[in-house]
Amino acid sequence: MTLADTATTTATTDTTADLACDARAERAMTVYVCITCRGGRPLDLVPVPGAVLAAATARAAAGTGITVRPIRCLANCNRGLSAAVRRAGAWTYVFGNLDSSTGAGALIEGARLFAHSPDGLMPWRGRPDALKRGLVARTPPFDFTGDP
């Protein structure tokens, strides 16, 4: 085996390991999308905009390992279509004012960014604009003991 073959084999092994790590990180992510959100629209509007966003988010997550779960209410009714992005052992982020047509891509892009964050916080840099403008709250992980 030549030095070039060894470098190629090492690079391939590293890439395979990186992909496996990426897949594990993304499997640890869950996006909860409120399916009852109407975004200030009439109560008899069908389909419900939140349900449309949930379905689009599930489609956007296909093949990523990110779990999308519909939820009946996030109690964020005054801030439009809402979703929460959760990572095991890390902060959970709640977003509002999402758009049913573009919010899905933003949620999955944000979840992927968050999945690879070393400190358990969703990085501001690289976060989709909808997730910067629509941030409602972040809540600490269950085992958080408080800041010093």
Coordinates of C-alpha atoms in Angstrom, one line a residue:
M1 CA 0.0 0.0 0.0
T2 CA 1.4 3.4 -1.0
L3 CA 1.4 6.5 1.2
A4 CA -1.4 7.9 -1.1
D5 CA -3.5 4.8 -0.6
T6 CA -3.0 5.0 3.2
A7 CA -4.1 8.7 3.1
T8 CA -7.1 7.9 1.0
T9 CA -8.1 5.0 3.3
T10 CA -7.6 7.2 6.4
A11 CA -9.7 10.0 4.9
T12 CA -12.4 7.6 3.9
T13 CA -12.4 6.1 7.5
D14 CA -12.5 9.5 9.0
T15 CA -15.3 10.6 6.7
T16 CA -17.3 7.4 7.6
A17 CA -16.7 8.0 11.3
D18 CA -17.7 11.7 10.9
L19 CA -20.9 10.7 9.1
A20 CA -21.8 8.2 11.8
C21 CA -21.2 10.8 14.5
D22 CA -23.4 13.3 12.5
A23 CA -26.2 10.7 12.2
R24 CA -26.0 10.0 16.0
A25 CA -26.1 13.7 16.8
E26 CA -29.1 14.3 14.5
R27 CA -31.0 11.3 15.9
A28 CA -30.7 13.0 19.3
M29 CA -32.8 16.0 18.0
T30 CA -36.5 16.4 18.3
V31 CA -38.6 19.1 16.7
Y32 CA -42.1 19.6 18.2
V33 CA -44.5 21.4 16.0
C34 CA -47.8 22.8 17.3
I35 CA -50.5 21.4 15.0
T36 CA -53.3 23.6 16.5
C37 CA -51.5 26.9 15.8
R38 CA -53.5 29.1 13.5
G39 CA -51.3 32.2 13.4
G40 CA -54.2 34.6 14.0
R41 CA -56.3 33.1 11.2
P42 CA -60.0 32.1 11.6
L43 CA -60.8 29.1 13.8
D44 CA -62.5 27.3 10.9
L45 CA -59.5 27.6 8.5
V46 CA -58.7 24.2 7.0
P47 CA -56.1 22.9 6.8
V48 CA -54.8 24.3 10.1
P49 CA -51.6 26.2 9.3
G50 CA -49.8 24.5 12.2
A51 CA -50.6 21.1 10.8
V52 CA -49.3 22.2 7.4
L53 CA -46.1 23.3 9.1
A54 CA -45.8 20.0 11.0
A55 CA -46.2 18.0 7.8
A56 CA -43.7 20.1 5.9
T57 CA -41.2 19.8 8.7
A58 CA -41.6 16.0 8.8
R59 CA -40.9 16.0 5.0
A60 CA -37.9 18.3 5.4
A61 CA -36.5 16.0 8.1
A62 CA -36.8 12.8 6.0
G63 CA -33.4 11.0 5.9
T64 CA -31.8 13.3 8.5
G65 CA -32.5 11.2 11.6
I66 CA -34.2 14.3 13.2
T67 CA -37.5 13.3 14.8
V68 CA -40.5 15.6 14.2
R69 CA -43.4 15.2 16.6
P70 CA -46.8 17.0 16.4
I71 CA -48.0 18.5 19.6
R72 CA -51.4 19.9 20.3
C73 CA -50.3 23.2 21.9
L74 CA -47.2 25.1 22.9
A75 CA -49.2 27.9 24.6
N76 CA -47.5 30.4 22.3
C77 CA -50.8 31.5 20.6
N78 CA -50.0 35.2 20.4
R79 CA -46.8 34.5 18.5
G80 CA -48.2 32.6 15.5
L81 CA -47.1 29.2 14.3
S82 CA -44.8 27.7 16.9
A83 CA -42.3 24.9 17.4
A84 CA -39.7 23.7 19.9
V85 CA -36.4 22.2 19.1
R86 CA -35.0 19.9 21.8
R87 CA -31.7 18.1 22.1
A88 CA -31.2 15.5 24.9
G89 CA -29.1 17.0 27.7
A90 CA -29.2 20.5 26.3
W91 CA -31.3 23.6 26.2
T92 CA -34.7 23.5 24.4
Y93 CA -35.6 26.4 22.1
V94 CA -39.1 27.7 21.5
F95 CA -39.8 29.6 18.3
G96 CA -42.9 31.5 17.1
N97 CA -44.0 33.6 14.1
L98 CA -43.0 30.7 11.8
D99 CA -44.3 30.7 8.3
S100 CA -46.0 27.5 7.1
S101 CA -44.2 27.5 3.8
T102 CA -40.6 28.4 4.9
G103 CA -40.6 27.5 8.6
A104 CA -39.9 23.8 8.0
G105 CA -36.6 24.3 6.3
A106 CA -35.5 26.7 8.9
L107 CA -36.5 24.3 11.8
I108 CA -34.5 21.4 10.3
E109 CA -31.5 23.6 9.4
G110 CA -31.5 25.0 13.0
A111 CA -31.9 21.5 14.4
R112 CA -28.9 20.2 12.4
L113 CA -26.8 23.2 13.5
F114 CA -27.9 22.6 17.1
A115 CA -27.1 18.9 16.9
H116 CA -23.4 19.6 16.3
S117 CA -23.0 22.3 18.9
P118 CA -20.4 21.3 21.5
D119 CA -21.9 23.4 24.3
G120 CA -25.6 22.4 24.2
L121 CA -26.6 25.8 22.8
M122 CA -28.0 26.6 19.4
P123 CA -25.3 28.8 17.8
W124 CA -26.5 32.3 16.7
R125 CA -24.1 32.3 13.8
G126 CA -25.6 30.3 10.9
R127 CA -29.0 30.1 12.5
P128 CA -31.8 30.7 9.9
D129 CA -33.2 34.3 10.2
A130 CA -36.7 32.9 11.0
L131 CA -35.1 31.3 14.1
K132 CA -33.3 34.5 15.1
R133 CA -36.4 36.7 14.8
G134 CA -38.8 34.1 16.1
L135 CA -37.0 33.0 19.3
V136 CA -39.5 33.1 22.2
A137 CA -37.5 31.3 24.9
R138 CA -35.0 28.7 25.7
T139 CA -35.4 26.4 28.7
P140 CA -32.6 24.6 30.5
P141 CA -32.0 20.9 30.4
F142 CA -33.6 18.8 33.2
D143 CA -30.3 18.4 35.1
F144 CA -29.4 22.1 35.0
T145 CA -28.3 23.2 38.5
G146 CA -28.1 27.0 37.7
D147 CA -25.5 29.5 36.7
P148 CA -22.6 30.2 39.1

